Amino acid sequence: MSIDLLQYALYFLLTLGFSTLFSMGGVGSAIGLVPIFSMMGMPLNLAKAIGLFINSASTITASFMNFFRGVLDIKFALPLIISILIATPIGAWMSQYIQQEIVEWILVSFLIVSALLLIFSKRETKVVYDKVWILYLIGGVVGLISGTIGVGGGALMMPLLILLGFEAKKAAYAISFVIPFSSLGAFTTYLTFVDMDWVLLGVVTVAAIIGGYIGDFIMHYRLNAAQVKKLIAVVLLLLASKMIYNLLGV
């Protein structure tokens, strides 16, 4: 895939904007960037690999900030890390044997389900179901799906944790810490069968780090969580609509 300077600038700006927006909601931006990169002509597996690395870059930045602020509950995040670290590379390995159109329809479904959960899940301050096994189950299922379609899984994990009754910011901080583990594991798996554009990866990584810093700062000090969730949901539904339009060839 040949890319000129103007295209590098476009990829940088898209990554910066989406990483800022999605890190406000505590989720990785790959769920938005993978379909956009694919629709711009990037091979789907390359888009998934780059999206996973972008997730790691933006959320690592946020995790460092959250750790030093003392707002990160590592004990809560640990079951999610263990299960998703095992499941995501398996999903990534499986993806090379699944027809591209099927993967794209799975991604569309993921976008729609995540958007609807973000719209309709209620924010509660009291934990109503905090059994450790359910955290392992969520991490495993989300990891398998996210590895297959090349996204970090935070956009699905976030509303699921909110539905269980976990406070939204606590869930967001934990997910920001979990995503680098899952995304880097899947990214390494994709490298075994994807021809990586390392210059492009470097460009979007810088944008993701900057966006992750800006978005996390806004989330911590300025965020209206409900409004950001709704905005992310609208973006996901628009992307799903565009992908359906392309897949149906109408």
XYZ file of N, CA and C in Angstrom:
750
model
N 0.841 -1.190 0.000
C 0.000 0.000 0.000
C 0.875 1.239 0.000
N 0.795 2.061 -1.056
C 1.608 3.262 -1.180
C 0.864 4.466 -0.616
N 1.533 5.230 0.277
C 0.909 6.369 0.943
C 1.782 7.601 0.747
N 1.162 8.730 0.357
C 1.933 9.962 0.204
C 1.832 10.808 1.473
N 2.519 11.952 1.470
C 2.615 12.795 2.666
C 1.243 13.299 3.111
N 0.392 13.671 2.159
C -0.942 14.162 2.497
C -1.766 13.084 3.184
N -1.643 11.839 2.711
C -2.380 10.741 3.334
C -1.884 10.460 4.751
N -0.556 10.567 4.945
C -0.015 10.405 6.303
C -0.618 11.446 7.239
N -0.727 12.692 6.750
C -1.302 13.764 7.555
C -2.762 13.465 7.879
N -3.502 12.931 6.902
C -4.909 12.590 7.118
C -5.048 11.487 8.158
N -4.216 10.447 8.059
C -4.252 9.364 9.044
C -3.902 9.895 10.439
N -2.953 10.821 10.507
C -2.558 11.416 11.786
C -3.740 12.155 12.416
N -4.409 13.002 11.620
C -5.516 13.807 12.141
C -6.700 12.936 12.547
N -7.017 11.928 11.736
C -8.114 11.016 12.083
C -7.824 10.295 13.398
N -6.591 9.804 13.531
C -6.212 9.086 14.752
C -6.229 9.997 15.960
N -5.736 11.217 15.800
C -5.730 12.187 16.898
C -7.153 12.475 17.363
N -8.051 12.734 16.411
C -9.428 13.067 16.764
C -10.160 11.924 17.434
N -10.044 10.722 16.853
C -10.769 9.574 17.417
C -10.159 9.122 18.741
N -8.839 9.190 18.873
C -8.202 8.784 20.133
C -8.601 9.725 21.261
N -8.705 11.018 20.956
C -9.145 11.986 21.960
C -10.578 11.701 22.389
N -11.468 11.541 21.419
C -12.880 11.311 21.716
C -13.101 10.028 22.496
N -12.527 8.926 22.015
C -12.816 7.628 22.625
C -12.133 7.473 23.981
N -10.973 8.093 24.173
C -10.339 7.992 25.486
C -11.124 8.769 26.533
N -11.938 9.766 26.106
C -12.840 10.443 27.045
C -13.835 9.456 27.641
N -14.235 8.476 26.841
C -15.179 7.466 27.312
C -14.507 6.251 27.894
N -13.171 6.267 27.978
C -12.436 5.163 28.571
C -12.292 3.959 27.672
N -12.474 4.128 26.352
C -12.347 3.002 25.426
C -11.329 3.341 24.339
N -10.797 2.297 23.694
C -9.836 2.495 22.624
C -10.506 2.952 21.339
N -9.746 3.667 20.504
C -10.314 4.260 19.295
C -10.333 3.315 18.099
N -9.772 2.111 18.236
C -9.716 1.193 17.089
C -11.090 0.838 16.561
N -12.086 0.769 17.453
C -13.432 0.413 17.006
C -13.963 1.427 15.995
N -13.503 2.673 16.079
C -13.876 3.668 15.084
C -12.912 3.744 13.921
N -11.621 3.562 14.200
C -10.608 3.754 13.170
C -10.485 2.570 12.212
N -10.681 1.340 12.702
C -10.547 0.166 11.825
C -11.509 0.230 10.640
N -12.818 0.457 10.858
C -13.701 0.564 9.691
C -13.387 1.757 8.799
N -12.952 2.882 9.390
C -12.608 4.046 8.571
C -11.385 3.752 7.712
N -10.335 3.190 8.307
C -9.138 2.845 7.541
C -9.468 1.862 6.425
N -10.315 0.885 6.734
C -10.697 -0.105 5.732
C -11.452 0.544 4.578
N -12.375 1.464 4.903
C -13.143 2.136 3.864
C -12.282 3.095 3.040
N -11.135 3.507 3.586
C -10.194 4.368 2.856
C -9.294 3.565 1.918
N -9.446 2.243 1.918
C -8.682 1.402 1.008
C -7.568 0.602 1.641
N -7.388 0.725 2.949
C -6.344 -0.038 3.634
C -6.793 -1.498 3.750
N -5.908 -2.469 3.485
C -6.271 -3.879 3.692
C -6.800 -4.100 5.106
N -7.855 -4.892 5.228
C -8.545 -5.023 6.509
C -7.633 -5.546 7.616
N -6.822 -6.562 7.320
C -5.950 -7.103 8.362
C -4.903 -6.085 8.803
N -4.408 -5.258 7.870
C -3.468 -4.201 8.236
C -4.178 -3.161 9.100
N -5.420 -2.802 8.731
C -6.195 -1.844 9.525
C -6.407 -2.368 10.938
N -6.695 -3.664 11.069
C -6.926 -4.253 12.389
C -5.644 -4.235 13.217
N -4.521 -4.587 12.590
C -3.247 -4.603 13.317
C -2.877 -3.206 13.800
N -3.000 -2.210 12.920
C -2.674 -0.831 13.296
C -3.643 -0.331 14.360
N -4.934 -0.670 14.207
C -5.922 -0.256 15.195
C -5.614 -0.795 16.579
N -5.186 -2.031 16.657
C -4.842 -2.620 17.943
C -3.654 -1.905 18.590
N -2.651 -1.566 17.773
C -1.486 -0.873 18.326
C -1.862 0.535 18.769
N -2.735 1.190 17.991
C -3.225 2.516 18.360
C -3.911 2.457 19.728
N -4.749 1.446 19.918
C -5.416 1.282 21.211
C -4.412 1.217 22.349
N -3.361 0.440 22.141
C -2.344 0.298 23.183
C -1.681 1.625 23.483
N -1.308 2.359 22.432
C -0.584 3.621 22.613
C -1.421 4.644 23.371
N -2.685 4.790 22.968
C -3.523 5.819 23.597
C -3.896 5.438 25.026
N -4.165 4.163 25.277
C -4.605 3.766 26.605
C -3.443 3.588 27.580
N -2.235 3.294 27.088
C -1.073 3.254 27.973
C -0.845 4.632 28.583
N -0.972 5.670 27.748
C -0.828 7.039 28.236
C -1.813 7.313 29.360
N -3.088 6.967 29.123
C -4.122 7.201 30.126
C -3.861 6.385 31.394
N -3.402 5.146 31.231
C -3.182 4.272 32.389
C -2.087 4.808 33.305
N -1.005 5.324 32.727
C 0.058 5.918 33.541
C -0.495 7.082 34.366
N -1.281 7.929 33.701
C -1.854 9.080 34.401
C -2.793 8.637 35.521
N -3.629 7.640 35.238
C -4.581 7.154 36.234
C -3.881 6.495 37.414
N -2.785 5.756 37.134
C -2.039 5.085 38.193
C -1.441 6.100 39.164
N -0.809 7.141 38.623
C -0.161 8.123 39.485
C -1.168 9.021 40.200
N -2.393 9.120 39.664
C -3.434 9.862 40.379
C -4.053 9.023 41.505
N -3.813 7.708 41.487
C -4.375 6.838 42.505
C -5.828 6.471 42.274
N -6.300 6.589 41.016
C -7.708 6.286 40.726
C -7.889 4.914 40.079
N -6.792 4.188 39.846
C -6.865 2.901 39.167
C -6.956 1.768 40.182
N -7.998 0.946 40.077
C -8.209 -0.214 40.950
C -7.639 -1.456 40.240
N -6.383 -1.779 40.521
C -5.701 -2.874 39.829
C -6.340 -4.223 40.177
N -6.779 -4.400 41.424
C -7.410 -5.657 41.826
C -8.668 -5.928 40.993
N -9.436 -4.891 40.728
C -10.641 -5.019 39.911
C -10.284 -5.353 38.461
N -9.189 -4.763 37.949
C -8.810 -4.942 36.544
C -8.137 -6.287 36.280
N -7.535 -6.911 37.310
C -6.711 -8.102 37.103
C -7.443 -9.272 36.435
N -8.664 -9.656 36.864
C -9.352 -10.766 36.170
C -9.615 -10.458 34.695
N -9.919 -9.210 34.388
C -10.135 -8.817 32.991
C -8.842 -8.952 32.193
N -7.725 -8.548 32.795
C -6.425 -8.625 32.113
C -6.070 -10.072 31.801
N -6.196 -10.950 32.789
C -5.795 -12.347 32.608
C -6.606 -13.013 31.507
N -7.934 -12.854 31.563
C -8.784 -13.543 30.586
C -8.642 -12.962 29.186
N -8.555 -11.647 29.082
C -8.486 -11.030 27.760
C -7.105 -11.244 27.134
N -6.072 -11.358 27.979
C -4.722 -11.603 27.483
C -4.622 -12.986 26.832
N -5.383 -13.946 27.349
C -5.414 -15.298 26.774
C -6.284 -15.342 25.518
N -7.451 -14.706 25.569
C -8.445 -14.859 24.508
C -8.154 -14.042 23.255
N -7.603 -12.827 23.398
C -7.447 -11.943 22.242
C -6.496 -12.496 21.179
N -5.313 -13.016 21.540
C -4.467 -13.598 20.492
C -5.121 -14.781 19.773
N -5.950 -15.543 20.481
C -6.663 -16.655 19.836
C -7.616 -16.109 18.766
N -8.355 -15.051 19.113
C -9.241 -14.420 18.146
C -8.488 -13.866 16.952
N -7.330 -13.252 17.198
C -6.515 -12.707 16.107
C -6.028 -13.818 15.178
N -5.588 -14.934 15.744
C -5.122 -16.062 14.934
C -6.264 -16.634 14.102
N -7.459 -16.726 14.679
C -8.618 -17.268 13.970
C -9.027 -16.397 12.788
N -8.791 -15.077 12.877
C -9.314 -14.152 11.883
C -8.767 -14.406 10.484
N -7.545 -14.928 10.383
C -6.955 -15.154 9.057
C -7.638 -16.291 8.307
N -8.421 -17.097 8.994
C -9.114 -18.217 8.368
C -10.604 -17.945 8.148
N -11.036 -16.723 8.485
C -12.439 -16.345 8.317
C -12.554 -15.394 7.124
N -13.534 -15.607 6.275
C -13.742 -14.767 5.101
C -13.888 -13.304 5.510
N -13.251 -12.400 4.718
C -13.226 -10.979 5.077
C -14.629 -10.396 5.241
N -15.558 -10.767 4.373
C -16.912 -10.220 4.461
C -17.581 -10.616 5.770
N -17.311 -11.830 6.235
C -17.871 -12.282 7.511
C -17.299 -11.455 8.660
N -15.981 -11.204 8.614
C -15.343 -10.379 9.640
C -15.949 -8.980 9.650
N -16.211 -8.433 8.449
C -16.784 -7.096 8.366
C -18.203 -7.056 8.943
N -18.990 -8.111 8.715
C -20.333 -8.162 9.292
C -20.265 -8.314 10.813
N -19.286 -9.073 11.307
C -19.097 -9.178 12.757
C -18.745 -7.802 13.328
N -17.890 -7.064 12.613
C -17.511 -5.725 13.059
C -18.723 -4.793 13.078
N -19.553 -4.874 12.052
C -20.785 -4.075 12.018
C -21.658 -4.403 13.232
N -21.849 -5.693 13.506
C -22.660 -6.103 14.656
C -22.066 -5.577 15.956
N -20.751 -5.637 16.055
C -20.045 -5.150 17.241
C -20.290 -3.654 17.424
N -20.217 -2.894 16.321
C -20.457 -1.451 16.376
C -21.869 -1.146 16.871
N -22.852 -1.849 16.314
C -24.253 -1.586 16.661
C -24.544 -1.967 18.112
N -24.102 -3.166 18.527
C -24.345 -3.612 19.909
C -23.678 -2.670 20.901
N -22.429 -2.289 20.626
C -21.709 -1.381 21.522
C -22.426 -0.042 21.627
N -22.885 0.481 20.485
C -23.587 1.769 20.486
C -24.870 1.704 21.296
N -25.650 0.643 21.092
C -26.916 0.516 21.812
C -26.703 0.354 23.320
N -25.662 -0.392 23.690
C -25.361 -0.547 25.110
C -24.936 0.784 25.729
N -24.147 1.561 24.975
C -23.721 2.869 25.472
C -24.907 3.812 25.634
N -25.876 3.709 24.738
C -27.041 4.590 24.795
C -27.973 4.208 25.938
N -28.227 2.912 26.112
C -29.291 2.485 27.015
C -28.813 2.006 28.384
N -27.495 1.787 28.558
C -27.028 1.361 29.875
C -27.132 2.528 30.848
N -27.516 2.211 32.083
C -27.679 3.235 33.109
C -26.443 3.294 33.988
N -26.086 4.490 34.360
C -24.939 4.643 35.244
C -25.396 4.503 36.694
N -24.784 3.550 37.400
C -25.101 3.339 38.803
C -23.829 3.524 39.625
N -23.977 3.930 40.860
C -22.818 4.138 41.720
C -22.592 2.953 42.653
N -23.513 2.029 42.696
C -23.411 0.877 43.594
C -23.249 -0.407 42.785
N -22.250 -1.207 43.158
C -22.030 -2.470 42.469
C -23.155 -3.439 42.815
N -23.806 -3.984 41.794
C -24.901 -4.914 42.041
C -24.497 -6.363 41.759
N -23.415 -6.554 41.009
C -22.965 -7.930 40.758
C -21.461 -7.905 40.497
N -20.675 -8.296 41.482
C -19.223 -8.150 41.374
C -18.477 -9.470 41.571
N -19.103 -10.596 41.194
C -18.426 -11.880 41.294
C -17.228 -11.906 40.331
N -16.132 -12.484 40.803
C -14.904 -12.488 40.006
C -15.080 -13.289 38.716
N -15.840 -14.376 38.770
C -15.972 -15.225 37.584
C -16.625 -14.483 36.422
N -17.534 -13.548 36.712
C -18.193 -12.817 35.629
C -17.210 -11.880 34.942
N -16.222 -11.376 35.690
C -15.190 -10.531 35.090
C -14.297 -11.364 34.163
N -13.980 -12.606 34.586
C -13.211 -13.504 33.712
C -14.006 -13.827 32.442
N -15.301 -14.058 32.593
C -16.141 -14.388 31.445
C -16.216 -13.216 30.461
N -16.443 -12.014 30.987
C -16.510 -10.831 30.124
C -15.190 -10.633 29.391
N -14.079 -10.748 30.108
C -12.770 -10.579 29.487
C -12.514 -11.603 28.396
N -12.902 -12.863 28.645
C -12.667 -13.925 27.664
C -13.494 -13.745 26.399
N -14.787 -13.484 26.564
C -15.674 -13.334 25.404
C -15.318 -12.096 24.600
N -15.136 -10.974 25.284
C -14.778 -9.732 24.591
C -13.412 -9.869 23.917
N -12.479 -10.542 24.581
C -11.146 -10.734 23.999
C -11.198 -11.546 22.723
N -11.993 -12.616 22.716
C -12.106 -13.454 21.525
C -12.689 -12.662 20.353
N -13.746 -11.901 20.620
C -14.382 -11.106 19.562
C -13.465 -9.986 19.091
N -12.868 -9.272 20.036
C -12.052 -8.122 19.665
C -10.785 -8.534 18.916
N -10.224 -9.684 19.267
C -9.064 -10.169 18.527
C -9.417 -10.517 17.091
N -10.616 -11.066 16.886
C -11.056 -11.448 15.543
C -11.274 -10.234 14.649
N -11.863 -9.179 15.195
C -12.201 -8.018 14.364
C -11.206 -6.872 14.514
N -10.202 -7.032 15.394
C -9.114 -6.065 15.460
C -9.409 -4.809 16.242
N -10.228 -4.881 17.273
C -10.473 -3.730 18.140
C -10.178 -4.133 19.582
N -9.998 -3.123 20.436
C -9.587 -3.411 21.808
C -10.656 -4.017 22.682
N -11.918 -3.803 22.344
C -13.005 -4.385 23.117
C -13.562 -3.506 24.204
N -12.935 -2.357 24.432
C -13.404 -1.484 25.502
C -14.797 -0.948 25.281
N -15.175 -0.704 24.005
C -16.494 -0.145 23.710
C -17.611 -1.122 24.037
N -17.303 -2.418 24.086
C -18.290 -3.411 24.505
C -18.171 -3.701 25.999
N -16.946 -3.752 26.501
C -16.727 -4.055 27.910
C -17.270 -2.958 28.819
N -17.123 -1.698 28.393
C -17.566 -0.575 29.211
C -19.057 -0.655 29.558
N -19.963 -0.733 28.560
C -21.384 -0.802 28.914
C -21.756 -2.075 29.673
N -21.057 -3.191 29.414
C -21.342 -4.421 30.162
C -21.040 -4.233 31.647
N -19.921 -3.590 31.950
C -19.573 -3.350 33.349
C -20.547 -2.369 33.995
N -20.988 -1.373 33.218
C -21.970 -0.423 33.748
C -23.292 -1.130 34.041
N -23.682 -2.050 33.137
C -24.916 -2.808 33.349
C -24.831 -3.662 34.614
N -23.624 -4.114 34.961
C -23.441 -4.884 36.190
C -23.493 -3.998 37.428
N -23.474 -2.680 37.207
C -23.605 -1.758 38.316
C -22.335 -1.047 38.723
N -21.233 -1.264 38.000
C -19.984 -0.599 38.354
C -20.042 0.875 37.964
N -19.473 1.722 38.800
C -19.429 3.160 38.533
C -18.656 3.413 37.242
N -19.154 4.329 36.413
C -18.661 4.497 35.044
C -17.177 4.852 34.991
N -16.738 5.774 35.835
C -15.331 6.178 35.776
C -14.409 5.053 36.263
N -14.852 4.293 37.275
C -14.057 3.155 37.742
C -13.873 2.150 36.604
N -14.956 1.877 35.866
C -14.883 0.966 34.726
C -13.966 1.521 33.648
N -14.072 2.817 33.366
C -13.258 3.439 32.332
C -11.772 3.367 32.675
N -11.427 3.640 33.929
C -10.028 3.566 34.347
C -9.490 2.138 34.210
N -10.306 1.153 34.615
C -9.876 -0.248 34.529
C -9.691 -0.678 33.082
N -10.622 -0.294 32.208
C -10.544 -0.684 30.803
C -9.326 -0.071 30.130
N -9.022 1.188 30.451
C -7.824 1.826 29.897
C -6.566 1.049 30.272
N -6.587 0.415 31.462
C -5.443 -0.375 31.914
C -5.412 -1.751 31.254
N -6.595 -2.298 30.960
C -6.698 -3.639 30.380
C -6.329 -3.654 28.898
N -6.770 -2.652 28.154
C -6.656 -2.664 26.693
C -5.225 -2.852 26.176
N -4.204 -2.200 26.751
C -2.851 -2.426 26.218
C -2.426 -3.892 26.242
N -2.810 -4.627 27.291
C -2.436 -6.040 27.384
C -3.086 -6.852 26.265
N -4.377 -6.632 26.057
C -5.089 -7.396 25.027
C -4.656 -6.983 23.632
N -4.515 -5.687 23.414
C -4.212 -5.186 22.072
C -2.811 -5.574 21.619
N -1.825 -5.489 22.502
C -0.461 -5.843 22.110
C -0.332 -7.336 21.838
N -1.064 -8.151 22.604
C -1.030 -9.590 22.348
C -1.583 -9.924 20.974
N -2.726 -9.319 20.629
C -3.332 -9.555 19.314
C -2.483 -8.945 18.206
N -1.914 -7.764 18.446
C -1.061 -7.107 17.456
C 0.119 -8.002 17.083
N 0.750 -8.602 18.076
C 1.875 -9.502 17.823
C 1.440 -10.684 16.958
N 0.242 -11.185 17.201
C -0.274 -12.291 16.394
C -0.500 -11.854 14.950
N -1.071 -10.679 14.747
C -1.305 -10.172 13.383
C 0.000 -9.986 12.614
N 1.079 -9.632 13.310
C 2.362 -9.423 12.635
C 2.884 -10.688 11.956
N 2.395 -11.840 12.398
C 2.860 -13.095 11.793
C 2.297 -13.314 10.390
N 1.224 -12.577 10.027
C 0.671 -12.763 8.680
C 0.284 -11.454 7.978
N 0.690 -10.298 8.535
C 0.384 -8.998 7.929
C 1.678 -8.289 7.551
N 1.699 -7.663 6.350
C 2.842 -6.865 5.900
C 2.686 -5.458 6.477
N 3.405 -5.141 7.550
C 3.205 -3.903 8.294
C 3.864 -2.703 7.608
N 3.159 -1.571 7.588
C 3.699 -0.285 7.156
C 4.201 0.424 8.408
N 5.496 0.324 8.680
C 6.047 0.801 9.941
C 6.046 2.321 10.049
N 6.211 3.020 8.909
C 6.161 4.487 8.940
C 4.761 4.949 9.339
N 3.747 4.374 8.706
C 2.368 4.722 9.046
C 2.077 4.380 10.504
N 2.563 3.238 10.961
C 2.348 2.846 12.353
C 2.944 3.888 13.299
N 4.140 4.385 12.965
C 4.766 5.411 13.797
C 3.967 6.704 13.822
N 3.454 7.112 12.650
C 2.681 8.354 12.542
C 1.419 8.284 13.405
N 0.659 7.208 13.259
C -0.607 7.115 14.000
C -0.370 6.854 15.491
N 0.761 6.235 15.833
C 1.066 5.998 17.246
C 1.290 7.319 17.976
N 2.034 8.231 17.351
C 2.251 9.557 17.950
C 0.912 10.263 18.146
N 0.049 10.198 17.121
C -1.263 10.832 17.218
C -2.096 10.205 18.331
N -2.025 8.873 18.472
C -2.804 8.171 19.499
C -2.345 8.540 20.909
N -1.035 8.680 21.101
C -0.497 9.051 22.417
C -0.962 10.447 22.803
N -0.879 11.385 21.852
C -1.334 12.751 22.116
C -2.839 12.760 22.405
N -3.602 12.042 21.572
C -5.047 11.987 21.764
C -5.432 11.343 23.083
N -4.719 10.277 23.468
C -4.991 9.619 24.739
C -4.755 10.542 25.919
N -3.701 11.350 25.835
C -3.393 12.305 26.909
C -4.486 13.368 27.012
N -4.855 13.942 25.867
C -5.877 15.000 25.852
C -7.225 14.454 26.340
N -7.618 13.300 25.795
C -8.912 12.730 26.156
C -8.991 12.358 27.620
N -7.919 11.776 28.163
C -7.948 11.392 29.573
C -7.987 12.621 30.475
N -7.282 13.672 30.078
C -7.309 14.921 30.855
C -8.738 15.474 30.897
N -9.402 15.477 29.749
C -10.777 15.982 29.674
C -11.705 15.110 30.508
N -11.520 13.770 30.419
C -12.376 12.858 31.180
C -12.228 13.092 32.680
N -10.994 13.295 33.130
C -10.743 13.402 34.568
C -11.222 14.737 35.131
N -11.057 15.807 34.359
C -11.321 17.137 34.893
C -12.564 17.821 34.332
N -13.001 17.431 33.115
C -14.067 18.198 32.465
C -15.266 17.362 32.020
N -15.182 16.066 32.133
C -16.099 15.180 31.427
C -17.516 15.178 31.990
N -18.481 15.264 31.091
C -19.853 14.853 31.377
C -19.993 13.464 30.756
N -19.890 12.421 31.584
C -19.773 11.049 31.079
C -20.950 10.646 30.200
N -22.146 11.038 30.578
C -23.334 10.629 29.820
C -23.307 11.202 28.406
N -22.914 12.459 28.272
C -22.872 13.089 26.955
C -21.817 12.449 26.070
N -20.655 12.141 26.638
C -19.592 11.521 25.843
C -20.010 10.135 25.371
N -20.661 9.357 26.256
C -21.139 8.026 25.862
C -22.104 8.129 24.678
N -23.004 9.091 24.727
C -23.978 9.250 23.649
C -23.292 9.661 22.347
N -22.297 10.540 22.443
C -21.573 10.988 21.247
C -20.830 9.833 20.598
N -20.154 9.019 21.414
C -19.443 7.852 20.880
C -20.430 6.889 20.229
N -21.584 6.701 20.853
C -22.599 5.798 20.303
C -23.071 6.271 18.928
N -23.282 7.564 18.776
C -23.704 8.118 17.479
C -22.640 7.873 16.417
N -21.376 8.095 16.770
C -20.273 7.858 15.827
C -20.250 6.390 15.397
N -20.418 5.484 16.344
C -20.398 4.051 16.026
C -21.551 3.669 15.102
N -22.727 4.228 15.333
C -23.882 3.924 14.488
C -23.692 4.470 13.072
N -23.078 5.644 12.948
C -22.799 6.204 11.624
C -21.809 5.321 10.856
N -20.783 4.848 11.554
C -19.797 3.969 10.920
C -20.441 2.648 10.501
N -21.290 2.096 11.365
C -21.983 0.850 11.034
C -22.865 1.035 9.806
N -23.563 2.170 9.726
C -24.430 2.447 8.580
C -23.621 2.519 7.287
N -22.479 3.174 7.342
C -21.624 3.281 6.161
C -21.088 1.916 5.744
N -20.696 1.090 6.715
C -20.182 -0.244 6.387
C -21.282 -1.122 5.782
N -22.493 -1.035 6.326
C -23.614 -1.801 5.763
C -23.879 -1.367 4.330
N -23.832 -0.074 4.084
C -24.032 0.480 2.727
C -23.005 -0.119 1.763
N -21.734 -0.164 2.210
C -20.675 -0.714 1.344
C -20.826 -2.207 1.145
N -21.162 -2.932 2.215
C -21.276 -4.384 2.127
C -22.434 -4.822 1.223
N -23.524 -4.064 1.271
C -24.671 -4.391 0.453
C -24.521 -3.910 -0.994
N -23.551 -3.014 -1.200
C -23.288 -2.529 -2.560
C -24.420 -1.710 -3.128
N -25.126 -0.954 -2.261
C -26.263 -0.143 -2.723
C -25.815 1.289 -2.976
